[in-house]
mmCIF file of C-alpha atoms in Angstrom:
data_model
loop_
_atom_site.group_PDB
_atom_site.id
_atom_site.type_symbol
_atom_site.label_atom_id
_atom_site.label_comp_id
_atom_site.label_asym_id
_atom_site.label_seq_id
_atom_site.Cartn_x
_atom_site.Cartn_y
_atom_site.Cartn_z
ATOM 1 C CA MET A 1 0.000 0.000 0.000
ATOM 2 C CA LYS A 2 1.394 3.383 -1.002
ATOM 3 C CA LEU A 3 1.589 6.156 1.579
ATOM 4 C CA ARG A 4 -0.356 9.187 0.372
ATOM 5 C CA MET A 5 -0.715 12.780 1.496
ATOM 6 C CA LEU A 6 -4.344 13.356 2.461
ATOM 7 C CA GLY A 7 -6.014 15.002 -0.499
ATOM 8 C CA ARG A 8 -2.714 15.865 -2.189
ATOM 9 C CA GLY A 9 -1.679 12.768 -4.146
ATOM 10 C CA PRO A 10 1.285 10.454 -3.591
ATOM 11 C CA MET A 11 3.932 11.307 -1.047
ATOM 12 C CA SER A 12 7.439 11.986 -2.241
ATOM 13 C CA GLN A 13 10.143 9.405 -1.732
ATOM 14 C CA GLU A 14 11.779 11.689 0.831
ATOM 15 C CA ALA A 15 8.540 12.023 2.790
ATOM 16 C CA ARG A 16 7.971 8.272 2.773
ATOM 17 C CA ALA A 17 11.499 7.735 4.055
ATOM 18 C CA GLY A 18 10.954 10.305 6.821
ATOM 19 C CA VAL A 19 7.686 8.745 7.959
ATOM 20 C CA GLY A 20 9.224 5.287 7.811
ATOM 21 C CA ALA A 21 12.190 6.393 9.933
ATOM 22 C CA ALA A 22 9.851 8.037 12.461
ATOM 23 C CA LEU A 23 7.743 4.879 12.757
ATOM 24 C CA MET A 24 10.866 2.758 13.188
ATOM 25 C CA LEU A 25 12.003 5.075 15.992
ATOM 26 C CA LEU A 26 8.552 4.787 17.591
ATOM 27 C CA VAL A 27 8.703 0.998 17.513
ATOM 28 C CA LEU A 28 12.261 1.018 18.897
ATOM 29 C CA ILE A 29 11.366 3.258 21.850
ATOM 30 C CA VAL A 30 8.278 1.196 22.665
ATOM 31 C CA ALA A 31 10.319 -2.025 22.500
ATOM 32 C CA ILE A 32 12.990 -0.604 24.817
ATOM 33 C CA ASP A 33 10.355 0.590 27.281
ATOM 34 C CA LEU A 34 8.614 -2.797 27.309
ATOM 35 C CA ALA A 35 11.920 -4.611 27.747
ATOM 36 C CA ASP A 36 12.810 -2.371 30.684
ATOM 37 C CA GLY A 37 9.884 -3.569 32.771
ATOM 38 C CA SER A 38 6.316 -2.679 33.594
ATOM 39 C CA GLU A 39 7.115 0.900 34.652
ATOM 40 C CA PRO A 40 7.343 3.359 31.710
ATOM 41 C CA HIS A 41 10.740 5.056 31.881
ATOM 42 C CA PHE A 42 11.248 6.208 28.282
ATOM 43 C CA LEU A 43 8.017 8.008 27.414
ATOM 44 C CA GLY A 44 9.841 11.331 27.030
ATOM 45 C CA LEU A 45 11.868 9.969 24.124
ATOM 46 C CA LEU A 46 8.701 9.714 22.031
ATOM 47 C CA VAL A 47 8.744 13.491 21.472
ATOM 48 C CA ALA A 48 11.560 12.852 18.954
ATOM 49 C CA VAL A 49 9.223 10.836 16.715
ATOM 50 C CA PRO A 50 7.090 13.702 15.281
ATOM 51 C CA PHE A 51 10.146 15.947 14.956
ATOM 52 C CA LEU A 52 11.902 13.291 12.881
ATOM 53 C CA ALA A 53 8.857 13.051 10.621
ATOM 54 C CA ALA A 54 8.677 16.863 10.341
ATOM 55 C CA ALA A 55 12.178 16.978 8.873
ATOM 56 C CA TYR A 56 10.917 15.243 5.716
ATOM 57 C CA ALA A 57 7.136 14.836 5.645
ATOM 58 C CA PRO A 58 4.151 17.223 5.268
ATOM 59 C CA TRP A 59 2.235 18.351 8.331
ATOM 60 C CA ARG A 60 -0.602 15.849 7.868
ATOM 61 C CA GLU A 61 1.775 12.916 8.150
ATOM 62 C CA VAL A 62 3.491 14.604 11.111
ATOM 63 C CA VAL A 63 0.132 14.849 12.899
ATOM 64 C CA VAL A 64 -0.584 11.162 12.208
ATOM 65 C CA VAL A 65 2.845 10.132 13.481
ATOM 66 C CA GLY A 66 2.421 12.349 16.543
ATOM 67 C CA ALA A 67 -0.989 10.791 17.241
ATOM 68 C CA LEU A 68 0.538 7.310 17.047
ATOM 69 C CA ALA A 69 3.279 8.363 19.455
ATOM 70 C CA THR A 70 0.648 9.772 21.818
ATOM 71 C CA VAL A 71 -1.410 6.565 21.681
ATOM 72 C CA ALA A 72 1.697 4.458 22.295
ATOM 73 C CA ALA A 73 2.663 6.624 25.263
ATOM 74 C CA THR A 74 -0.860 6.426 26.686
ATOM 75 C CA VAL A 75 -0.938 2.639 26.423
ATOM 76 C CA LEU A 76 2.499 2.295 28.004
ATOM 77 C CA ALA A 77 1.504 4.669 30.821
ATOM 78 C CA THR A 78 -1.896 3.173 31.656
ATOM 79 C CA VAL A 79 -1.132 -0.556 31.411
ATOM 80 C CA PRO A 80 -1.018 -1.958 34.022
ATOM 81 C CA HIS A 81 -0.657 0.816 36.631
ATOM 82 C CA GLY A 82 -2.740 3.681 35.252
ATOM 83 C CA LEU A 83 -1.839 7.318 34.758
ATOM 84 C CA ASN A 84 0.019 9.387 37.296
ATOM 85 C CA ALA A 85 1.224 12.980 37.277
ATOM 86 C CA TRP A 86 4.593 12.145 35.722
ATOM 87 C CA THR A 87 3.233 10.048 32.869
ATOM 88 C CA ALA A 88 0.435 12.559 32.216
ATOM 89 C CA ILE A 89 3.023 15.333 31.862
ATOM 90 C CA ASN A 90 4.998 13.195 29.407
ATOM 91 C CA ILE A 91 1.929 12.462 27.307
ATOM 92 C CA GLY A 92 0.983 16.150 27.291
ATOM 93 C CA GLY A 93 4.518 16.980 26.208
ATOM 94 C CA ILE A 94 4.229 14.579 23.277
ATOM 95 C CA VAL A 95 0.969 16.225 22.174
ATOM 96 C CA VAL A 96 2.468 19.718 22.392
ATOM 97 C CA CYS A 97 5.645 18.679 20.597
ATOM 98 C CA SER A 98 3.609 17.025 17.854
ATOM 99 C CA GLY A 99 1.861 20.332 17.239
ATOM 100 C CA ILE A 100 5.157 22.208 17.178
ATOM 101 C CA ALA A 101 6.597 19.627 14.799
ATOM 102 C CA ALA A 102 3.587 19.978 12.466
ATOM 103 C CA VAL A 103 4.063 23.760 12.336
ATOM 104 C CA SER A 104 7.792 23.304 11.710
ATOM 105 C CA GLY A 105 7.082 20.819 8.944
ATOM 106 C CA THR A 106 4.666 23.246 7.285
ATOM 107 C CA THR A 107 7.236 26.041 7.375
ATOM 108 C CA ARG A 108 9.944 23.771 5.982
ATOM 109 C CA ALA A 109 7.663 22.532 3.187
ATOM 110 C CA ARG A 110 6.698 26.078 2.171
ATOM 111 C CA GLN A 111 10.328 27.180 2.073
ATOM 112 C CA ALA A 112 11.264 24.128 0.012
ATOM 113 C CA GLU A 113 8.412 24.794 -2.432
ATOM 114 C CA ARG A 114 9.424 28.446 -2.750
ATOM 115 C CA LEU A 115 13.045 27.510 -3.404
ATOM 116 C CA ALA A 116 12.024 24.898 -5.973
ATOM 117 C CA GLU A 117 9.808 27.421 -7.766
ATOM 118 C CA LEU A 118 12.570 30.038 -7.832
ATOM 119 C CA SER A 119 15.021 27.465 -9.170
ATOM 120 C CA ARG A 120 12.525 26.429 -11.839
ATOM 121 C CA LEU A 121 11.929 30.017 -12.932
ATOM 122 C CA ALA A 122 15.666 30.688 -13.024
ATOM 123 C CA SER A 123 16.193 27.565 -15.134
ATOM 124 C CA VAL A 124 13.479 28.715 -17.531
ATOM 125 C CA ALA A 125 15.167 32.119 -17.760
ATOM 126 C CA GLN A 126 18.527 30.578 -18.555
ATOM 127 C CA THR A 127 16.976 28.204 -21.086
ATOM 128 C CA ALA A 128 15.446 31.205 -22.819
ATOM 129 C CA VAL A 129 18.869 32.852 -22.935
ATOM 130 C CA LEU A 130 20.756 29.771 -24.118
ATOM 131 C CA ARG A 131 18.705 28.750 -27.124
ATOM 132 C CA PRO A 132 19.318 25.299 -28.621
ATOM 133 C CA LEU A 133 22.010 25.233 -31.308
ATOM 134 C CA GLY A 134 21.974 23.430 -34.605
ATOM 135 C CA PRO A 135 21.795 20.948 -35.960
ATOM 136 C CA GLN A 136 22.855 23.045 -38.974
ATOM 137 C CA VAL A 137 24.151 26.616 -38.958
ATOM 138 C CA GLY A 138 25.071 27.644 -42.463
ATOM 139 C CA PRO A 139 27.461 25.047 -43.867
ATOM 140 C CA LEU A 140 28.403 23.806 -40.389
ATOM 141 C CA ALA A 141 26.915 21.029 -38.271
ATOM 142 C CA VAL A 142 26.689 22.542 -34.811
ATOM 143 C CA ALA A 143 25.513 21.248 -31.427
ATOM 144 C CA GLY A 144 25.708 22.730 -27.952
ATOM 145 C CA ARG A 145 25.327 21.299 -24.484
ATOM 146 C CA TYR A 146 25.426 23.137 -21.180
ATOM 147 C CA ILE A 147 26.895 21.296 -18.188
ATOM 148 C CA SER A 148 27.411 23.206 -14.949
ATOM 149 C CA ALA A 149 30.676 22.893 -13.067
ATOM 150 C CA SER A 150 28.828 21.875 -9.902
ATOM 151 C CA ALA A 151 25.317 21.089 -8.724
ATOM 152 C CA ALA A 152 25.151 24.524 -7.050
ATOM 153 C CA ALA A 153 26.061 26.350 -10.265
ATOM 154 C CA ASP A 154 23.122 25.373 -12.466
ATOM 155 C CA ILE A 155 22.171 29.019 -12.932
ATOM 156 C CA GLY A 156 25.030 31.161 -14.120
ATOM 157 C CA GLY A 157 26.393 33.504 -16.727
ATOM 158 C CA ASP A 158 27.575 31.057 -19.361
ATOM 159 C CA LEU A 159 26.638 32.061 -22.884
ATOM 160 C CA TYR A 160 27.021 30.762 -26.417
ATOM 161 C CA GLU A 161 25.503 31.397 -29.821
ATOM 162 C CA ALA A 162 26.106 30.471 -33.457
ATOM 163 C CA LEU A 163 24.588 32.560 -36.251
ATOM 164 C CA ASP A 164 24.548 32.271 -40.013
ATOM 165 C CA THR A 165 25.160 35.905 -41.051
ATOM 166 C CA PRO A 166 25.850 37.575 -44.418
ATOM 167 C CA TYR A 167 29.507 37.538 -43.356
ATOM 168 C CA GLY A 168 29.612 33.819 -42.631
ATOM 169 C CA VAL A 169 28.937 31.716 -39.556
ATOM 170 C CA ARG A 170 29.792 33.599 -36.390
ATOM 171 C CA MET A 171 30.046 32.130 -32.926
ATOM 172 C CA ILE A 172 30.426 33.502 -29.437
ATOM 173 C CA ILE A 173 31.258 31.551 -26.276
ATOM 174 C CA GLY A 174 31.675 33.325 -22.960
ATOM 175 C CA ASP A 175 31.016 33.531 -19.268
ATOM 176 C CA VAL A 176 30.120 36.620 -17.276
ATOM 177 C CA ARG A 177 31.308 37.044 -13.731
ATOM 178 C CA GLY A 178 29.113 35.752 -10.919
ATOM 179 C CA LYS A 179 26.104 33.439 -10.858
ATOM 180 C CA GLY A 180 22.395 33.523 -10.242
ATOM 181 C CA LEU A 181 19.807 35.745 -11.899
ATOM 182 C CA ASP A 182 22.144 38.755 -12.133
ATOM 183 C CA ALA A 183 24.582 36.684 -14.188
ATOM 184 C CA VAL A 184 21.724 35.389 -16.369
ATOM 185 C CA ARG A 185 20.544 38.969 -16.909
ATOM 186 C CA LEU A 186 23.998 40.138 -18.002
ATOM 187 C CA ALA A 187 24.456 37.107 -20.264
ATOM 188 C CA SER A 188 21.089 37.891 -21.894
ATOM 189 C CA ILE A 189 22.259 41.468 -22.547
ATOM 190 C CA VAL A 190 25.439 40.227 -24.207
ATOM 191 C CA LEU A 191 23.610 37.670 -26.342
ATOM 192 C CA GLY A 192 20.819 40.077 -27.266
ATOM 193 C CA SER A 193 23.356 42.627 -28.457
ATOM 194 C CA TYR A 194 25.386 40.001 -30.270
ATOM 195 C CA ARG A 195 22.359 38.589 -32.098
ATOM 196 C CA HIS A 196 21.742 42.072 -33.448
ATOM 197 C CA VAL A 197 25.200 43.389 -34.297
ATOM 198 C CA ALA A 198 26.522 40.094 -35.712
ATOM 199 C CA TYR A 199 24.293 40.671 -38.748
ATOM 200 C CA GLU A 200 25.139 44.360 -39.041
ATOM 201 C CA ARG A 201 28.923 44.589 -38.616
ATOM 202 C CA ALA A 202 31.402 43.216 -41.117
ATOM 203 C CA ASP A 203 34.344 43.907 -38.806
ATOM 204 C CA LEU A 204 34.617 41.632 -35.773
ATOM 205 C CA ARG A 205 36.338 44.431 -33.864
ATOM 206 C CA ALA A 206 33.233 46.570 -34.314
ATOM 207 C CA ILE A 207 31.131 43.738 -32.856
ATOM 208 C CA VAL A 208 33.420 43.549 -29.831
ATOM 209 C CA ALA A 209 33.181 47.307 -29.334
ATOM 210 C CA ASP A 210 29.380 47.198 -29.546
ATOM 211 C CA LEU A 211 29.205 44.377 -26.997
ATOM 212 C CA ASP A 212 31.572 46.235 -24.693
ATOM 213 C CA ARG A 213 29.344 49.308 -24.757
ATOM 214 C CA ALA A 214 26.231 47.206 -24.128
ATOM 215 C CA VAL A 215 27.842 45.574 -21.086
ATOM 216 C CA ALA A 216 29.249 48.866 -19.776
ATOM 217 C CA ARG A 217 25.745 50.327 -19.592
ATOM 218 C CA SER A 218 24.597 47.479 -17.348
ATOM 219 C CA VAL A 219 27.479 46.913 -14.907
ATOM 220 C CA GLY A 220 29.591 48.887 -12.503
ATOM 221 C CA ASP A 221 32.939 50.443 -13.300
ATOM 222 C CA GLU A 222 34.801 47.514 -11.756
ATOM 223 C CA ASP A 223 33.095 45.070 -14.150
ATOM 224 C CA SER A 224 33.338 47.005 -17.395
#
């Protein structure tokens, strides 16, 4: 049976792993408490169960895991001796911590969704800047592939273009300083200018001068 988020479709693999780890911890704590004797000595450890789930799973699953931890604590505390002040405090602590964990899980999930959306939009922006090349540019067979230097550098200022102009096939390959959306913006300025002047200037030095002026209008003195 697949674990599912209530009303929101299948859980992610990460969320399933988090819930599974939390349930394993719950079973382990209960087993240790039962092996220790009839008196419950490890109820307080059950507060870790919902927090472990909150590190990976949505709040609904955190609430379910917290409820299971609360039920387990209640059973351990009431059988066979019944509740007392100490066990009641522990059970109340588990309920409170489950609520805190659910709120923490919600905040984490929203931040992760926001980061994923920003990364997606940045990727779309860079894809729009780095248009696919080829397979044929003038008389040349051309192909391009962008591979970032590291997983953290997916969005950067790399740029390339190949154009079939009246003066022959012209190519540009470059990299602007920095990374992120500012680097993508500057790369788009360079490529936009190049795609225009490459068709208008017969002299490559004139193209370079035009690109230099376009960049100088968009960066500080230290970058121009």
